[in-house]
Short mmCIF file of C-alpha atoms in Angstrom, two decimals:
data_model
loop_
_atom_site.label_atom_id
_atom_site.label_comp_id
_atom_site.label_asym_id
_atom_site.label_seq_id
_atom_site.Cartn_x
_atom_site.Cartn_y
_atom_site.Cartn_z
CA MET A 949 -13.95 -28.14 -7.49
CA ARG A 950 -13.48 -24.53 -6.44
CA ARG A 951 -9.98 -23.40 -5.54
CA ILE A 952 -9.34 -21.18 -2.52
CA LEU A 953 -6.01 -19.48 -1.78
CA LEU A 954 -5.43 -18.85 1.92
CA THR A 955 -2.72 -16.48 3.17
CA ASN A 956 -1.97 -14.05 6.02
CA ASP A 957 0.71 -11.64 7.22
CA ASP A 958 1.37 -13.03 10.69
CA GLY A 959 3.10 -16.14 9.39
CA ILE A 960 2.16 -19.64 8.34
CA THR A 961 2.11 -21.20 11.81
CA ARG A 962 -0.26 -18.67 13.38
CA PRO A 963 -3.64 -19.79 14.74
CA GLY A 964 -5.71 -17.24 12.77
CA LEU A 965 -4.68 -18.81 9.47
CA TRP A 966 -5.58 -22.30 10.61
CA ALA A 967 -8.86 -21.16 12.15
CA LEU A 968 -9.85 -19.96 8.64
CA TYR A 969 -8.48 -23.16 7.14
CA ASP A 970 -10.71 -25.25 9.39
CA VAL A 971 -13.88 -23.52 8.22
CA VAL A 972 -13.06 -23.37 4.48
CA LYS A 973 -11.47 -26.79 3.97
CA ASP A 974 -14.78 -28.40 2.99
CA LEU A 975 -15.75 -25.53 0.65
CA GLY A 976 -13.17 -26.36 -2.02
CA GLU A 977 -9.55 -27.21 -2.68
CA VAL A 978 -7.61 -24.99 -0.25
CA TYR A 979 -4.06 -23.84 -1.06
CA VAL A 980 -2.15 -22.39 1.88
CA VAL A 981 0.73 -20.08 0.85
CA ALA A 982 1.80 -17.74 3.64
CA PRO A 983 4.90 -15.90 4.90
CA GLU A 984 7.36 -18.11 6.81
CA SER A 985 7.26 -15.59 9.68
CA ALA A 986 5.54 -12.33 10.63
CA ARG A 987 5.26 -9.69 7.88
CA SER A 988 3.02 -7.18 9.61
CA ALA A 989 2.68 -3.62 8.29
CA THR A 990 4.42 -4.54 5.03
CA GLY A 991 1.55 -3.12 3.00
CA MET A 992 1.68 -3.96 -0.70
CA SER A 993 5.46 -4.41 -0.55
CA ILE A 994 6.85 -6.92 -3.07
CA THR A 995 10.30 -8.46 -3.30
CA LEU A 996 12.10 -7.57 -6.53
CA HIS A 997 15.73 -7.29 -5.44
CA LYS A 998 16.30 -10.76 -4.11
CA PRO A 999 14.94 -14.21 -4.90
CA LEU A 1000 12.14 -15.85 -2.95
CA ARG A 1001 12.12 -19.30 -1.41
CA LEU A 1002 9.09 -21.54 -1.06
CA LYS A 1003 9.09 -24.38 1.49
CA ARG A 1004 6.57 -27.21 1.23
CA LEU A 1005 5.40 -28.16 4.72
CA LEU A 1006 2.87 -30.45 6.31
CA ILE A 1007 0.93 -28.47 8.93
CA HIS A 1008 -2.06 -29.91 10.79
CA GLY A 1009 -2.08 -32.72 8.23
CA SER A 1010 -2.31 -30.32 5.28
CA THR A 1011 0.18 -29.26 2.62
CA ALA A 1012 1.19 -25.63 3.06
CA TYR A 1013 3.82 -23.43 1.43
CA ALA A 1014 5.95 -21.10 3.54
CA CYS A 1015 7.23 -18.19 1.45
CA SER A 1016 10.23 -16.05 2.37
CA GLY A 1017 8.46 -12.88 1.14
CA THR A 1018 5.53 -10.61 1.95
CA PRO A 1019 1.79 -11.41 1.63
CA SER A 1020 1.86 -9.79 -1.84
CA ASP A 1021 4.75 -12.07 -2.83
CA CYS A 1022 2.74 -15.03 -1.50
CA VAL A 1023 -0.23 -14.20 -3.75
CA ILE A 1024 1.96 -13.69 -6.83
CA VAL A 1025 4.01 -16.87 -6.29
CA ALA A 1026 0.90 -18.86 -5.33
CA VAL A 1027 -1.02 -17.92 -8.47
CA ASN A 1028 1.96 -18.34 -10.83
CA LYS A 1029 3.59 -21.42 -9.34
CA VAL A 1030 1.53 -23.31 -6.74
CA LEU A 1031 -1.68 -22.83 -8.77
CA SER A 1032 0.21 -23.18 -12.09
CA GLY A 1033 -0.88 -19.79 -13.42
CA LYS A 1034 -4.61 -20.35 -13.07
CA PRO A 1035 -6.03 -17.80 -10.58
CA PRO A 1036 -8.08 -19.26 -7.72
CA ASP A 1037 -11.82 -18.70 -7.32
CA LEU A 1038 -11.28 -16.85 -4.04
CA ILE A 1039 -8.44 -15.36 -1.99
CA VAL A 1040 -8.92 -15.35 1.78
CA SER A 1041 -6.42 -13.52 4.00
CA GLY A 1042 -6.15 -13.71 7.79
CA ILE A 1043 -7.37 -13.96 10.41
CA ASN A 1044 -5.00 -11.14 11.34
CA GLU A 1045 -3.88 -10.76 14.97
CA GLY A 1046 -5.12 -7.22 15.57
CA ASN A 1047 -7.66 -5.02 13.82
CA ASN A 1048 -7.28 -3.55 10.34
CA VAL A 1049 -9.84 -0.76 10.42
CA SER A 1050 -9.50 2.71 8.82
CA LEU A 1051 -7.74 3.68 5.59
CA GLN A 1052 -4.50 3.89 7.55
CA ALA A 1053 -4.73 0.14 8.15
CA VAL A 1054 -6.17 -0.64 4.73
CA TYR A 1055 -3.14 0.92 3.03
CA GLY A 1056 -0.52 -0.39 5.47
CA SER A 1057 -1.71 -3.88 6.34
CA GLY A 1058 -0.13 -6.92 4.76
CA THR A 1059 -3.34 -8.89 5.40
CA VAL A 1060 -5.44 -6.41 3.43
CA ALA A 1061 -2.70 -6.13 0.78
CA ALA A 1062 -3.19 -9.81 -0.10
CA ALA A 1063 -6.86 -9.04 -0.87
CA VAL A 1064 -5.86 -5.94 -2.90
CA ARG A 1065 -3.42 -8.12 -4.88
CA GLY A 1066 -6.29 -10.51 -5.55
CA ALA A 1067 -8.51 -7.64 -6.69
CA LEU A 1068 -5.77 -6.38 -9.04
CA ILE A 1069 -5.88 -9.69 -10.91
CA GLY A 1070 -9.68 -9.83 -10.76
CA VAL A 1071 -10.03 -12.55 -8.12
CA PRO A 1072 -12.78 -12.20 -5.46
CA SER A 1073 -10.90 -11.52 -2.22
CA ALA A 1074 -11.54 -10.87 1.45
CA ALA A 1075 -9.31 -9.93 4.38
CA PHE A 1076 -10.25 -10.90 7.95
CA SER A 1077 -8.85 -9.41 11.15
CA LEU A 1078 -9.55 -9.85 14.85
CA ALA A 1079 -9.17 -6.87 17.19
CA SER A 1080 -7.05 -7.51 20.25
CA ARG A 1081 -8.40 -7.39 23.78
CA GLU A 1082 -7.56 -4.07 25.41
CA ASN A 1083 -4.70 -4.16 27.89
CA GLU A 1084 -4.25 -7.89 27.48
CA PRO A 1085 -1.16 -9.47 26.00
CA LEU A 1086 -1.82 -11.78 23.03
CA SER A 1087 -1.69 -15.40 24.19
CA PHE A 1088 -1.55 -18.26 21.72
CA ALA A 1089 -4.34 -20.06 23.54
CA TRP A 1090 -6.63 -17.04 23.46
CA LEU A 1091 -5.84 -16.35 19.79
CA LYS A 1092 -6.66 -19.93 18.91
CA GLU A 1093 -9.98 -19.82 20.70
CA ALA A 1094 -10.95 -16.29 19.55
CA THR A 1095 -9.97 -16.73 15.88
CA GLY A 1096 -11.99 -19.95 16.01
CA ARG A 1097 -15.06 -17.97 17.09
CA ALA A 1098 -14.39 -15.37 14.35
CA ALA A 1099 -13.86 -18.02 11.67
CA GLU A 1100 -17.24 -19.59 12.52
CA ARG A 1101 -18.86 -16.24 11.62
CA ALA A 1102 -16.69 -15.83 8.50
CA ARG A 1103 -17.61 -19.24 7.10
CA PRO A 1104 -21.14 -18.59 5.73
CA PHE A 1105 -19.92 -15.28 4.24
CA ILE A 1106 -17.03 -17.02 2.47
CA GLU A 1107 -19.43 -19.69 1.21
CA TRP A 1108 -21.73 -16.97 -0.13
CA LEU A 1109 -18.76 -15.25 -1.84
CA LEU A 1110 -17.72 -18.52 -3.47
CA ASN A 1111 -21.24 -19.15 -4.74
CA ASN A 1112 -22.03 -15.61 -5.89
CA GLY A 1113 -18.75 -13.85 -6.64
CA MET A 1114 -18.22 -10.21 -5.75
CA PRO A 1115 -21.22 -7.87 -5.76
CA LYS A 1116 -21.14 -5.28 -8.57
CA GLY A 1117 -18.85 -2.36 -7.75
CA VAL A 1118 -16.99 -4.17 -4.96
CA ASP A 1119 -13.40 -5.27 -5.57
CA TYR A 1120 -12.63 -6.83 -2.19
CA PHE A 1121 -13.94 -7.01 1.37
CA ASN A 1122 -12.24 -5.92 4.57
CA VAL A 1123 -13.78 -7.70 7.58
CA ASN A 1124 -12.96 -7.00 11.24
CA PHE A 1125 -14.14 -8.96 14.28
CA PRO A 1126 -14.28 -7.63 17.86
CA PRO A 1127 -12.31 -9.75 20.36
CA GLU A 1128 -15.49 -11.00 22.06
CA VAL A 1129 -17.13 -12.10 18.77
CA ASN A 1130 -19.63 -14.92 19.17
CA SER A 1131 -22.67 -16.31 17.35
CA HIS A 1132 -24.81 -13.32 18.46
CA THR A 1133 -22.44 -10.45 17.56
CA PRO A 1134 -24.23 -8.06 15.16
CA VAL A 1135 -22.79 -7.28 11.71
CA LYS A 1136 -22.48 -3.75 10.24
CA VAL A 1137 -21.75 -2.93 6.59
CA THR A 1138 -19.36 0.03 6.85
CA LYS A 1139 -17.04 2.47 5.12
CA ALA A 1140 -13.44 2.81 6.20
CA GLY A 1141 -12.71 5.63 8.65
CA LYS A 1142 -9.67 7.73 7.82
CA ILE A 1143 -7.28 7.08 10.69
CA ARG A 1144 -7.40 5.14 13.92
CA TYR A 1145 -3.96 5.93 15.29
CA THR A 1146 -2.08 9.18 15.64
CA GLU A 1147 1.40 8.27 14.55
CA MET A 1148 4.04 8.94 17.20
CA VAL A 1149 7.81 8.70 17.34
CA ASN A 1150 9.57 7.72 20.54
CA GLU A 1151 13.16 8.99 20.79
CA ARG A 1152 15.76 7.03 22.82
CA GLN A 1153 19.50 6.89 23.33
CA ASP A 1154 21.54 3.76 22.73
CA PRO A 1155 24.42 2.80 25.09
CA GLN A 1156 26.78 4.83 22.83
CA GLY A 1157 24.63 7.92 23.33
CA ARG A 1158 23.29 7.91 19.77
CA LEU A 1159 19.60 8.55 19.17
CA TYR A 1160 17.21 5.98 17.78
CA TYR A 1161 13.47 6.09 17.14
CA TRP A 1162 10.49 3.79 17.65
CA LEU A 1163 7.34 4.35 15.61
CA HIS A 1164 4.16 3.75 17.53
CA GLY A 1165 0.54 4.89 17.52
CA LYS A 1166 -1.95 6.40 19.95
CA LEU A 1167 -5.55 5.35 19.41
CA VAL A 1168 -7.66 8.30 18.21
CA PRO A 1169 -10.31 9.13 20.90
CA GLU A 1170 -13.59 7.26 20.35
CA GLU A 1171 -15.62 10.47 20.09
CA MET A 1172 -13.76 11.30 16.88
CA PHE A 1173 -14.90 8.12 15.11
CA GLU A 1174 -17.69 8.77 12.62
CA PRO A 1175 -20.82 6.57 12.69
CA ASP A 1176 -21.10 4.09 9.78
CA THR A 1177 -17.33 3.64 9.69
CA ASP A 1178 -15.39 0.48 10.44
CA VAL A 1179 -13.66 2.05 13.46
CA TYR A 1180 -17.04 3.02 14.94
CA ALA A 1181 -18.62 -0.38 14.30
CA LEU A 1182 -15.69 -2.26 15.82
CA PHE A 1183 -14.66 -0.06 18.76
CA VAL A 1184 -17.92 1.69 19.73
CA GLU A 1185 -20.65 -0.74 18.65
CA LYS A 1186 -18.53 -3.88 19.30
CA SER A 1187 -19.91 -5.28 16.03
CA ILE A 1188 -18.41 -7.24 13.17
CA SER A 1189 -17.46 -4.66 10.53
CA VAL A 1190 -17.73 -5.58 6.83
CA SER A 1191 -16.33 -2.95 4.47
CA PRO A 1192 -16.95 -3.36 0.72
CA MET A 1193 -13.86 -1.82 -0.89
CA ARG A 1194 -12.89 -0.48 -4.30
CA LEU A 1195 -9.50 -0.76 -5.91
CA ASN A 1196 -9.69 2.45 -7.91
CA THR A 1197 -8.38 5.56 -6.19
CA SER A 1198 -8.56 7.89 -9.19
CA VAL A 1199 -10.71 10.99 -9.03
CA GLU A 1200 -13.70 9.98 -11.21
CA ASP A 1201 -14.79 13.31 -12.65
CA LEU A 1202 -11.81 15.13 -14.12
CA SER A 1203 -13.80 17.85 -15.93
CA SER A 1204 -13.08 20.52 -13.33
CA LEU A 1205 -9.41 19.49 -13.11
CA LYS A 1206 -8.30 19.60 -16.76
CA HIS A 1207 -6.89 23.12 -16.25
CA ILE A 1208 -4.24 21.70 -13.91
CA ALA A 1209 -2.23 20.80 -17.01
CA ASP A 1210 -1.61 24.54 -17.48
CA PHE A 1211 0.35 24.78 -14.27
CA PHE A 1212 3.13 22.66 -15.73
CA ARG A 1213 4.01 25.43 -18.17
CA SER A 1214 6.96 27.19 -16.72
CA GLY A 1215 6.87 30.97 -16.58
CA ARG A 1216 10.48 31.20 -15.49
CA MET D 1044 7.93 30.85 5.27
CA ARG D 1045 6.33 27.74 3.77
CA ARG D 1046 7.77 24.39 4.73
CA ILE D 1047 8.28 21.63 2.15
CA LEU D 1048 9.17 18.04 2.98
CA LEU D 1049 11.11 16.27 0.24
CA THR D 1050 11.54 12.49 0.18
CA ASN D 1051 11.87 9.57 -2.26
CA ASP D 1052 12.22 5.79 -2.33
CA ASP D 1053 15.43 5.43 -4.34
CA GLY D 1054 17.63 6.77 -1.56
CA ILE D 1055 18.93 10.10 -0.35
CA THR D 1056 21.90 10.35 -2.73
CA ARG D 1057 19.94 9.79 -5.94
CA PRO D 1058 19.82 12.51 -8.62
CA GLY D 1059 16.00 12.62 -8.89
CA LEU D 1060 15.71 13.84 -5.31
CA TRP D 1061 18.25 16.60 -5.81
CA ALA D 1062 16.74 17.62 -9.15
CA LEU D 1063 13.50 18.33 -7.26
CA TYR D 1064 15.47 20.02 -4.48
CA ASP D 1065 17.05 22.41 -6.96
CA VAL D 1066 13.68 23.62 -8.27
CA VAL D 1067 11.89 23.89 -4.90
CA LYS D 1068 14.66 25.35 -2.73
CA ASP D 1069 13.58 28.94 -3.40
CA LEU D 1070 9.87 28.17 -2.84
CA GLY D 1071 10.20 27.71 0.92
CA GLU D 1072 12.14 26.00 3.68
CA VAL D 1073 12.94 22.56 2.30
CA TYR D 1074 13.44 19.58 4.63
CA VAL D 1075 15.05 16.54 3.03
CA VAL D 1076 14.31 13.26 4.86
CA ALA D 1077 14.83 10.21 2.66
CA PRO D 1078 15.82 6.53 2.92
CA GLU D 1079 19.56 5.94 3.36
CA SER D 1080 19.44 3.52 0.40
CA ALA D 1081 16.94 2.16 -2.15
CA ARG D 1082 13.50 1.20 -0.82
CA SER D 1083 11.68 0.52 -4.07
CA ALA D 1084 8.38 -1.40 -4.11
CA THR D 1085 8.03 -1.10 -0.33
CA GLY D 1086 4.53 0.36 -0.71
CA MET D 1087 3.10 1.79 2.51
CA SER D 1088 5.31 -0.47 4.61
CA ILE D 1089 6.26 0.97 8.02
CA THR D 1090 8.85 -0.23 10.52
CA LEU D 1091 7.31 -1.22 13.84
CA HIS D 1092 9.47 -4.13 14.96
CA LYS D 1093 12.86 -2.44 15.10
CA PRO D 1094 14.06 1.07 15.84
CA LEU D 1095 14.90 3.61 13.16
CA ARG D 1096 18.07 5.65 12.80
CA LEU D 1097 18.30 9.15 11.41
CA LYS D 1098 21.64 10.48 10.14
CA ARG D 1099 22.17 14.21 9.64
CA LEU D 1100 24.18 14.76 6.48
CA LEU D 1101 25.40 17.66 4.38
CA ILE D 1102 24.60 16.93 0.72
CA HIS D 1103 25.15 19.48 -2.05
CA GLY D 1104 25.60 22.09 0.69
CA SER D 1105 22.21 21.32 2.28
CA THR D 1106 21.23 19.57 5.48
CA ALA D 1107 19.52 16.27 4.78
CA TYR D 1108 18.41 13.39 6.98
CA ALA D 1109 19.06 9.80 5.93
CA CYS D 1110 16.55 7.44 7.54
CA SER D 1111 17.09 3.69 7.93
CA GLY D 1112 13.43 2.97 7.11
CA THR D 1113 10.93 3.18 4.26
CA PRO D 1114 9.47 6.32 2.62
CA SER D 1115 6.47 6.02 4.98
CA ASP D 1116 8.84 5.91 7.96
CA CYS D 1117 10.60 9.00 6.55
CA VAL D 1118 7.34 10.98 6.46
CA ILE D 1119 6.32 9.93 9.98
CA VAL D 1120 9.76 10.62 11.50
CA ALA D 1121 10.13 13.86 9.52
CA VAL D 1122 6.81 15.28 10.68
CA ASN D 1123 7.20 14.16 14.30
CA LYS D 1124 10.92 14.86 14.84
CA VAL D 1125 12.62 16.89 12.11
CA LEU D 1126 9.60 19.21 11.79
CA SER D 1127 8.88 19.04 15.55
CA GLY D 1128 5.33 17.73 15.15
CA LYS D 1129 4.09 20.56 12.90
CA PRO D 1130 3.11 19.11 9.50
CA PRO D 1131 4.70 20.77 6.45
CA ASP D 1132 2.73 22.78 3.90
CA LEU D 1133 3.59 20.31 1.16
CA ILE D 1134 5.12 16.85 0.76
CA VAL D 1135 6.98 16.21 -2.49
CA SER D 1136 8.23 12.71 -3.30
CA GLY D 1137 10.59 11.70 -6.09
CA ILE D 1138 11.66 12.03 -8.78
CA ASN D 1139 11.45 8.25 -8.92
CA GLU D 1140 13.75 6.30 -11.23
CA GLY D 1141 11.12 4.51 -13.29
CA ASN D 1142 7.43 5.13 -13.90
CA ASN D 1143 4.66 4.74 -11.32
CA VAL D 1144 1.60 4.50 -13.53
CA SER D 1145 -1.47 2.24 -12.96
CA LEU D 1146 -3.08 1.19 -9.69
CA GLN D 1147 -0.56 -1.62 -9.47
CA ALA D 1148 2.19 1.00 -9.12
CA VAL D 1149 0.11 3.38 -7.03
CA TYR D 1150 -0.42 0.68 -4.38
CA GLY D 1151 3.08 -0.78 -4.51
CA SER D 1152 5.35 2.24 -4.97
CA GLY D 1153 7.27 3.70 -2.05
CA THR D 1154 7.40 7.06 -3.85
CA VAL D 1155 3.60 7.24 -4.12
CA ALA D 1156 3.27 5.88 -0.56
CA ALA D 1157 5.00 8.99 0.80
CA ALA D 1158 2.28 11.10 -0.85
CA VAL D 1159 -0.45 8.80 0.51
CA ARG D 1160 1.08 9.17 4.01
CA GLY D 1161 0.90 12.93 3.54
CA ALA D 1162 -2.73 12.71 2.45
CA LEU D 1163 -3.57 10.59 5.52
CA ILE D 1164 -2.46 13.46 7.78
CA GLY D 1165 -4.12 16.06 5.56
CA VAL D 1166 -0.97 17.53 3.98
CA PRO D 1167 -1.04 18.44 0.26
CA SER D 1168 1.22 15.89 -1.42
CA ALA D 1169 2.52 14.94 -4.83
CA ALA D 1170 4.63 12.04 -6.14
CA PHE D 1171 6.83 12.46 -9.23
CA SER D 1172 8.31 9.66 -11.35
CA LEU D 1173 10.33 9.51 -14.55
CA ALA D 1174 9.84 6.60 -16.93
CA SER D 1175 13.02 4.84 -18.01
CA ARG D 1176 14.26 4.78 -21.60
CA GLU D 1177 13.35 1.50 -23.26
CA ASN D 1178 16.19 -0.97 -23.62
CA GLU D 1179 18.72 1.44 -22.08
CA PRO D 1180 20.43 0.80 -18.77
CA LEU D 1181 20.01 3.60 -16.18
CA SER D 1182 23.13 5.73 -16.10
CA PHE D 1183 23.72 8.26 -13.34
CA ALA D 1184 24.62 10.96 -15.89
CA TRP D 1185 21.43 10.39 -17.88
CA LEU D 1186 19.29 10.30 -14.72
CA LYS D 1187 20.78 13.58 -13.55
CA GLU D 1188 20.10 15.28 -16.86
CA ALA D 1189 16.63 13.76 -17.40
CA THR D 1190 15.34 14.33 -13.85
CA GLY D 1191 16.59 17.91 -14.25
CA ARG D 1192 14.36 18.32 -17.33
CA ALA D 1193 11.43 16.74 -15.47
CA ALA D 1194 11.96 18.92 -12.38
CA GLU D 1195 11.82 22.06 -14.54
CA ARG D 1196 8.30 21.03 -15.59
CA ALA D 1197 7.34 20.08 -12.03
CA ARG D 1198 8.39 23.43 -10.57
CA PRO D 1199 5.47 25.67 -11.62
CA PHE D 1200 3.01 22.93 -10.62
CA ILE D 1201 4.59 22.66 -7.16
CA GLU D 1202 4.50 26.45 -6.83
CA TRP D 1203 0.81 26.43 -7.77
CA LEU D 1204 0.13 23.67 -5.19
CA LEU D 1205 1.92 25.65 -2.49
CA ASN D 1206 -0.09 28.78 -3.29
CA ASN D 1207 -3.48 27.14 -3.75
CA GLY D 1208 -3.49 23.90 -1.76
CA MET D 1209 -5.19 20.77 -3.07
CA PRO D 1210 -8.23 21.16 -5.36
CA LYS D 1211 -11.51 20.01 -3.76
CA GLY D 1212 -11.90 16.24 -3.89
CA VAL D 1213 -8.21 15.56 -4.56
CA ASP D 1214 -6.08 14.06 -1.78
CA TYR D 1215 -2.77 13.79 -3.61
CA PHE D 1216 -1.27 13.89 -7.11
CA ASN D 1217 0.61 11.17 -8.96
CA VAL D 1218 2.75 12.69 -11.74
CA ASN D 1219 4.74 10.73 -14.34
CA PHE D 1220 7.19 12.11 -16.90
CA PRO D 1221 8.25 10.38 -20.14
CA PRO D 1222 12.04 9.91 -20.48
CA GLU D 1223 12.29 12.48 -23.28
CA VAL D 1224 10.38 15.19 -21.30
CA ASN D 1225 11.29 18.75 -22.31
CA SER D 1226 9.70 22.19 -22.24
CA HIS D 1227 7.28 21.27 -25.06
CA THR D 1228 6.02 17.91 -23.76
CA PRO D 1229 2.19 18.05 -23.48
CA VAL D 1230 0.43 17.39 -20.15
CA LYS D 1231 -2.61 15.10 -19.71
CA VAL D 1232 -4.85 14.96 -16.65
CA THR D 1233 -5.54 11.24 -16.24
CA LYS D 1234 -7.03 8.42 -14.22
CA ALA D 1235 -4.92 5.49 -13.13
CA GLY D 1236 -5.08 2.43 -15.36
CA LYS D 1237 -5.50 -0.87 -13.55
CA ILE D 1238 -2.29 -2.76 -14.31
CA ARG D 1239 0.78 -2.15 -16.45
CA TYR D 1240 2.69 -5.36 -15.79
CA THR D 1241 1.57 -8.96 -15.85
CA GLU D 1242 3.25 -10.40 -12.79
CA MET D 1243 5.55 -13.31 -13.59
CA VAL D 1244 7.61 -15.72 -11.51
CA ASN D 1245 10.91 -17.02 -12.82
CA GLU D 1246 11.95 -20.37 -11.32
CA ARG D 1247 15.66 -21.28 -10.99
CA GLN D 1248 17.86 -23.81 -9.26
CA ASP D 1249 20.61 -22.84 -6.86
CA PRO D 1250 23.98 -24.69 -6.88
CA GLN D 1251 22.54 -27.12 -4.30
CA GLY D 1252 19.69 -27.96 -6.66
CA ARG D 1253 17.06 -26.15 -4.59
CA LEU D 1254 14.46 -23.98 -6.32
CA TYR D 1255 14.26 -20.23 -5.90
CA TYR D 1256 12.03 -17.64 -7.52
CA TRP D 1257 12.41 -14.16 -9.00
CA LEU D 1258 9.37 -11.92 -9.31
CA HIS D 1259 9.29 -9.84 -12.46
CA GLY D 1260 6.77 -8.20 -14.76
CA LYS D 1261 5.93 -8.21 -18.45
CA LEU D 1262 4.58 -4.92 -19.78
CA VAL D 1263 0.92 -5.25 -20.79
CA PRO D 1264 0.60 -4.73 -24.60
CA GLU D 1265 -0.01 -1.07 -25.51
CA GLU D 1266 -3.28 -1.88 -27.28
CA MET D 1267 -4.76 -2.91 -23.92
CA PHE D 1268 -4.18 0.52 -22.32
CA GLU D 1269 -7.37 2.56 -22.10
CA PRO D 1270 -7.36 6.18 -23.34
CA ASP D 1271 -7.48 8.83 -20.59
CA THR D 1272 -5.39 6.64 -18.29
CA ASP D 1273 -1.91 7.38 -16.98
CA VAL D 1274 -0.43 4.35 -18.79
CA TYR D 1275 -1.89 5.56 -22.10
CA ALA D 1276 -0.73 9.16 -21.61
CA LEU D 1277 2.80 8.10 -20.69
CA PHE D 1278 3.48 5.13 -22.97
CA VAL D 1279 1.28 5.86 -26.01
CA GLU D 1280 0.99 9.66 -26.08
CA LYS D 1281 4.49 10.26 -24.61
CA SER D 1282 2.91 12.98 -22.45
CA ILE D 1283 3.34 14.07 -18.85
CA SER D 1284 0.59 12.29 -16.89
CA VAL D 1285 -0.99 14.05 -13.90
CA SER D 1286 -3.41 11.87 -11.92
CA PRO D 1287 -5.53 13.52 -9.23
CA MET D 1288 -5.99 10.79 -6.61
CA ARG D 1289 -8.34 10.07 -3.73
CA LEU D 1290 -7.41 8.41 -0.47
CA ASN D 1291 -10.77 6.81 0.16
CA THR D 1292 -11.25 3.31 -1.22
CA SER D 1293 -14.60 2.59 0.44
CA VAL D 1294 -17.63 1.81 -1.68
CA GLU D 1295 -19.64 5.07 -1.36
CA ASP D 1296 -23.20 3.85 -1.72
CA LEU D 1297 -23.82 0.96 0.66
CA SER D 1298 -27.62 0.86 0.27
CA SER D 1299 -27.59 -2.15 -2.06
CA LEU D 1300 -25.01 -3.94 0.10
CA LYS D 1301 -26.59 -3.84 3.57
CA HIS D 1302 -27.99 -7.35 3.07
CA ILE D 1303 -24.45 -8.73 3.08
CA ALA D 1304 -24.62 -8.66 6.87
CA ASP D 1305 -27.10 -11.56 6.65
CA PHE D 1306 -24.49 -13.87 5.16
CA PHE D 1307 -22.54 -13.88 8.41
CA ARG D 1308 -25.34 -15.79 10.11
CA SER D 1309 -24.29 -19.37 10.20
CA GLY D 1310 -26.75 -21.97 9.09
CA ARG D 1311 -24.51 -24.82 10.17
#
């Protein structure tokens, strides 16, 4: 029986997690270990300075473990404790509420981080995210319905991953669905764009007159998105974007860079 | 006058930050924006759900800004507010208390994350870390002295970076110093190893009899480190490791992967 670890970064009660659960539950033994509440934008953050708690819950008739930490903590605790040290056959993360396209998202997203954690221990992994509708607040009912549509499209891909493992040279997948995804939505195999948001800082004054700051982002104009990237596929082509990702970020050919060592010799 | 942004993840009062400050202060205008206290292992985490505070301090006779957020928050707030929206010529992060070798560290370290944030906005960036002495507790006096030795070696490299910008194909540098670094320590240009620690979970019982968990790591045995990697250079060769890093984690050649799109077509 194949073992599937399911996690997310929005929290264990969120509809995107259970939409994935519904479509993978008959593909193997599914272990749900997810943050007890939202851990968005936590990236690869792990919890070393305080202990973690794990709560065993019954959600939708299934055993699930709510973890007090980040998605990375969830993967580490799941593999070492819930799965008794034997890595699962597949790690599935999501479906995230909001897109995770571009390197900016890949590096900062807790949902993607769970897949990167899987890749670090050599487990086939995939992260799934659903872009939000423009100018529409997120409603639970809509999320439930839309992540259901997305999960239907994810299912045969997950089944293929379980049966075949990762393709050579791919360490994990980053998959993004447009909000209107349905059974006819085309699929593009993409690279990650560089950024999707220009980072902004909003300055305000508190009632005591002291300044405080909100981070936020302004979507990069569509005409700056390069074709064949995830941002282009999702926002311009309204397609499902599938990005095969590598773990390794080292420069491969160091031959022209060996001389850099010389610059560490002080001339002072 | 060139502008240098200096940050870290151990906190604004730590000696590693001020060791770097001392060697870069005459290379340009130095802006210190760092977390108000330790933010280790926060990775690329950013703060979106609560506001940030920025405190203007005078430390060692210099203006410095203590930020309530993560190293990534520091870079974003520094560029947008302290530097008035004009990116610096260089971002320097560290010197971290403890090594940041292997992809495991590259993805999870707040120190490296500051350099990745710089790379995302196209600013030349470098992260510096000092490995701890084995079996010795960190003392402030030792850290001050040892990061001073490391900073002396970093200085000419930083000066070279400022004068020449990033080499083609390199987005940021990840530099690690051995604890005994001195003016004779050799320098190796390396790739990142995959992992340095096997992740472990320690299970305990609280006074109420409820379980809690500590994440920790067991150093991978030296014989498993591959030559030419940062872990090998630092731990086996006792050298300074300089890893030229790329931002992009996409699989470059998608030609053999286009067929993956077909697996999203449900046969159910």
